[in-house]
Tab-separated table of C-alpha atoms in Angstrom:
chain	number	residue	atom	x	y	z
S	1	MET	CA	213.424	-12.779	165.041
S	2	GLY	CA	215.621	-15.536	166.132
S	3	LYS	CA	218.483	-14.945	168.044
S	4	VAL	CA	221.853	-16.352	166.664
S	5	HIS	CA	224.128	-17.437	169.464
S	6	VAL	CA	228.366	-18.362	168.863
S	7	ILE	CA	229.695	-19.828	170.722
S	8	ASN	CA	233.155	-19.473	170.631
S	9	HIS	CA	234.255	-21.544	174.334
S	10	PRO	CA	237.830	-22.026	173.938
S	11	LEU	CA	238.005	-25.964	173.180
S	12	VAL	CA	235.139	-25.189	170.077
S	13	GLN	CA	237.902	-22.240	169.412
S	14	HIS	CA	240.682	-24.034	169.223
S	15	LYS	CA	239.624	-27.526	167.409
S	16	LEU	CA	238.268	-25.087	164.913
S	17	THR	CA	241.397	-23.636	163.901
S	18	LEU	CA	242.107	-26.967	164.198
S	19	MET	CA	240.391	-28.459	161.398
S	20	ARG	CA	240.934	-24.742	159.387
S	21	ARG	CA	244.724	-26.014	158.463
S	22	GLU	CA	245.207	-27.081	154.624
S	23	ASP	CA	246.943	-29.813	156.119
S	24	THR	CA	244.737	-31.085	158.435
S	25	GLY	CA	243.185	-35.379	157.083
S	26	ALA	CA	240.460	-36.564	156.852
S	27	LYS	CA	240.769	-38.606	159.990
S	28	ASP	CA	241.479	-35.893	161.932
S	29	PHE	CA	238.584	-33.682	160.525
S	30	ARG	CA	235.849	-36.111	161.023
S	31	GLU	CA	237.202	-36.485	164.825
S	32	LEU	CA	237.876	-32.583	165.497
S	33	LEU	CA	234.192	-32.520	163.802
S	34	GLY	CA	232.174	-34.873	166.125
S	35	GLU	CA	233.855	-33.140	169.200
S	36	ILE	CA	233.075	-29.822	168.774
S	37	ALA	CA	229.754	-30.784	167.582
S	38	MET	CA	229.399	-32.946	171.248
S	39	LEU	CA	230.888	-29.665	172.968
S	40	MET	CA	227.745	-27.142	171.007
S	41	CYS	CA	224.994	-29.694	171.853
S	42	TYR	CA	225.789	-28.952	175.755
S	43	GLU	CA	224.968	-25.387	174.736
S	44	VAL	CA	222.420	-26.056	172.325
S	45	THR	CA	220.279	-27.612	174.636
S	46	ARG	CA	221.135	-25.641	177.828
S	47	ASP	CA	217.619	-24.051	177.821
S	48	LEU	CA	215.840	-27.715	177.590
S	49	PRO	CA	212.431	-27.478	180.462
S	50	MET	CA	213.795	-29.457	183.508
S	51	GLU	CA	210.933	-31.511	185.807
S	52	GLU	CA	211.952	-32.894	189.921
S	53	ILE	CA	211.249	-36.641	190.136
S	54	GLU	CA	211.992	-39.107	193.534
S	55	ILE	CA	214.715	-41.279	193.313
S	56	THR	CA	216.608	-43.872	195.951
S	57	THR	CA	220.084	-42.743	196.491
S	58	PRO	CA	222.376	-45.615	198.614
S	59	ILE	CA	221.513	-43.343	201.340
S	60	CYS	CA	218.517	-42.188	201.316
S	61	LYS	CA	215.487	-41.229	198.817
S	62	CYS	CA	215.470	-37.265	197.709
S	63	LYS	CA	213.922	-35.753	194.778
S	64	SER	CA	216.102	-34.921	191.904
S	65	ARG	CA	216.079	-32.703	188.179
S	66	VAL	CA	215.505	-35.182	184.446
S	67	ILE	CA	214.940	-33.503	181.387
S	68	SER	CA	211.107	-33.042	180.648
S	69	GLY	CA	209.122	-31.934	177.817
S	70	LYS	CA	209.546	-32.574	174.168
S	71	LYS	CA	211.971	-34.857	172.849
S	72	LEU	CA	214.927	-34.563	170.289
S	73	GLY	CA	215.523	-35.177	166.943
S	74	VAL	CA	218.954	-34.712	164.766
S	75	ILE	CA	218.036	-34.236	161.458
S	76	PRO	CA	221.554	-34.167	159.195
S	77	ILE	CA	221.673	-32.479	155.751
S	78	LEU	CA	223.206	-34.408	153.654
S	79	ARG	CA	226.427	-34.801	153.511
S	80	ALA	CA	228.523	-33.341	155.323
S	81	GLY	CA	225.762	-32.746	158.583
S	82	LEU	CA	226.231	-36.853	158.357
S	83	GLY	CA	229.756	-35.725	160.518
S	84	MET	CA	227.307	-33.633	163.568
S	85	VAL	CA	225.290	-36.262	164.437
S	86	ASP	CA	227.015	-39.108	166.370
S	87	GLY	CA	228.854	-35.915	168.606
S	88	PHE	CA	224.574	-34.823	169.835
S	89	MET	CA	224.087	-38.517	170.314
S	90	LYS	CA	226.972	-39.170	172.182
S	91	LEU	CA	224.869	-36.680	174.939
S	92	VAL	CA	220.837	-37.490	173.528
S	93	PRO	CA	221.304	-40.621	173.407
S	94	THR	CA	217.960	-41.437	173.065
S	95	CYS	CA	216.792	-38.454	169.898
S	96	LYS	CA	215.791	-39.509	166.428
S	97	VAL	CA	217.924	-38.637	163.497
S	98	GLY	CA	215.984	-37.438	160.069
S	99	HIS	CA	218.094	-36.782	156.971
S	100	ILE	CA	217.492	-33.909	154.186
S	101	GLY	CA	219.478	-34.570	151.526
S	102	LEU	CA	219.946	-31.248	149.376
S	103	TYR	CA	223.103	-30.446	146.487
S	104	ARG	CA	224.686	-26.945	145.544
S	105	ASN	CA	223.675	-26.964	141.376
S	106	PRO	CA	226.881	-26.156	140.705
S	107	VAL	CA	225.780	-23.460	137.878
S	108	THR	CA	223.299	-21.626	138.940
S	109	HIS	CA	225.205	-22.010	143.644
S	110	LYS	CA	221.162	-23.136	144.635
S	111	PRO	CA	220.072	-25.970	146.903
S	112	VAL	CA	218.617	-28.768	144.727
S	113	GLU	CA	216.096	-31.132	146.961
S	114	TYR	CA	216.881	-35.246	146.545
S	115	TYR	CA	215.678	-36.617	149.709
S	116	CYS	CA	213.967	-36.866	153.065
S	117	LYS	CA	213.325	-39.110	155.684
S	118	LEU	CA	212.071	-37.796	159.430
S	119	PRO	CA	210.953	-39.532	162.197
S	120	PRO	CA	207.122	-40.666	162.217
S	121	ASP	CA	206.355	-37.797	165.654
S	122	ALA	CA	209.115	-35.463	163.937
S	123	GLY	CA	206.242	-32.869	164.610
S	124	GLU	CA	206.516	-32.992	167.993
S	125	ARG	CA	209.947	-32.937	169.141
S	126	GLU	CA	212.286	-30.890	169.214
S	127	LEU	CA	214.349	-30.201	166.020
S	128	ILE	CA	218.305	-29.316	165.660
S	129	VAL	CA	219.371	-29.109	161.963
S	130	VAL	CA	222.799	-29.820	161.502
S	131	ASP	CA	225.271	-29.249	158.866
S	132	PRO	CA	228.759	-28.051	159.486
S	133	MET	CA	228.973	-24.861	156.787
S	134	LEU	CA	226.626	-21.909	156.529
S	135	ALA	CA	226.952	-20.178	153.328
S	136	THR	CA	224.489	-18.541	150.915
S	137	GLY	CA	222.316	-20.054	153.602
S	138	GLY	CA	220.010	-21.515	150.569
S	139	SER	CA	219.809	-25.503	151.475
S	140	SER	CA	219.678	-24.420	155.089
S	141	SER	CA	216.736	-22.549	155.035
S	142	ASP	CA	215.104	-24.872	152.227
S	143	ALA	CA	216.076	-28.074	154.975
S	144	ILE	CA	214.285	-26.167	156.819
S	145	THR	CA	211.059	-25.051	154.947
S	146	MET	CA	210.869	-28.824	154.227
S	147	LEU	CA	210.473	-29.949	158.065
S	148	LYS	CA	207.593	-26.455	158.171
S	149	SER	CA	205.892	-28.583	154.972
S	150	ARG	CA	205.629	-31.794	157.727
S	151	GLY	CA	204.602	-29.594	160.592
S	152	CYS	CA	207.774	-28.981	162.347
S	153	LYS	CA	207.512	-26.279	164.842
S	154	TYR	CA	210.366	-26.272	167.329
S	155	ILE	CA	213.247	-26.037	165.280
S	156	LYS	CA	217.167	-25.048	165.758
S	157	LEU	CA	219.793	-24.443	163.016
S	158	VAL	CA	223.533	-25.639	164.460
S	159	CYS	CA	226.522	-25.494	162.251
S	160	LEU	CA	230.011	-25.073	162.729
S	161	VAL	CA	231.113	-21.798	160.361
S	162	GLY	CA	228.806	-19.164	158.729
S	163	ALA	CA	229.534	-16.182	156.143
S	164	PRO	CA	227.299	-12.756	157.319
S	165	GLU	CA	225.346	-13.300	154.547
S	166	GLY	CA	224.247	-17.119	155.020
S	167	ILE	CA	223.203	-15.941	158.744
S	168	GLU	CA	221.035	-13.346	156.879
S	169	TYR	CA	219.749	-14.859	154.756
S	170	VAL	CA	218.434	-18.237	156.917
S	171	GLN	CA	217.412	-14.224	160.020
S	172	LYS	CA	215.339	-13.620	156.991
S	173	THR	CA	213.660	-16.417	155.833
S	174	HIS	CA	212.843	-18.003	159.069
S	175	PRO	CA	213.090	-15.118	161.544
S	176	ASP	CA	211.510	-17.772	164.531
S	177	VAL	CA	214.009	-19.728	164.227
S	178	ASP	CA	217.350	-19.746	166.230
S	179	ILE	CA	220.794	-19.928	165.192
S	180	TYR	CA	223.980	-21.369	166.963
S	181	ILE	CA	227.883	-21.373	165.667
S	182	ALA	CA	230.830	-21.493	166.299
S	183	ALA	CA	232.201	-18.597	164.293
S	184	ILE	CA	231.369	-16.405	161.646
S	185	ASP	CA	233.514	-15.599	158.820
S	186	GLU	CA	234.587	-12.502	156.349
S	187	LYS	CA	232.138	-12.884	153.410
S	188	LEU	CA	231.775	-15.234	150.827
S	189	ASN	CA	234.095	-15.869	147.095
S	190	GLU	CA	233.049	-15.595	144.092
S	191	ASN	CA	231.911	-19.218	143.915
S	192	LYS	CA	230.211	-18.597	147.348
S	193	TYR	CA	232.512	-20.599	149.224
S	194	ILE	CA	232.873	-19.242	153.331
S	195	VAL	CA	236.245	-17.192	153.763
S	196	PRO	CA	238.190	-17.949	154.946
S	197	GLY	CA	236.687	-21.344	155.802
S	198	LEU	CA	237.862	-24.280	155.840
S	199	GLY	CA	237.015	-25.599	152.121
S	200	ASP	CA	234.882	-27.898	151.505
S	201	ALA	CA	233.501	-29.806	154.905
S	202	GLY	CA	232.099	-32.572	152.449
S	203	ASP	CA	234.817	-33.621	150.871
S	204	ARG	CA	237.159	-32.861	153.652
S	205	ILE	CA	234.587	-35.468	155.903
S	206	PHE	CA	235.029	-38.068	153.095
S	207	GLY	CA	237.637	-37.205	151.564
S	208	THR	CA	236.653	-36.828	147.895
S	209	LYS	CA	236.633	-34.499	145.597
């Protein structure tokens, strides 16, 4: 079973509280999301393999460590996931970015696929799927299924806020995928929104309704 990692660093929690506030505008919401994504990236990449190489400092030659192994890819679920990409790329500027387009049917609350574009070598990369909200888990689970159907094997899921129902669903459908999350909220309401949540992340990022 994949692990659930709750990133409860004080900076993450403080910034998340500011994002939750109803009176936080789109500009501040976007900036805070990018900052939290960068802080979460630090934790998500903690287990990357390292290797020693020889370098020359201004003083002498020495051995020092660099990242080795698989290259990274960041896969935002459109459209809200776009708000997390820059935070990851600031720390890992060489990572490739793919995009998965899913929207939630307003009647059935089920995700509907409309777009998928991945790096050509996605199957060889460690992929980090990003989406601020993990509500029912349908979109995240479907996105991971889409990646696996295209030969991707090394996948992590990174979300800002999640409901227990969504976490349980992703663990059930993809028990091999670790989930990284800043907060596990109380529940879903009758409209499948996270309670207390922070509203519709996509609308708050882009100033739409």
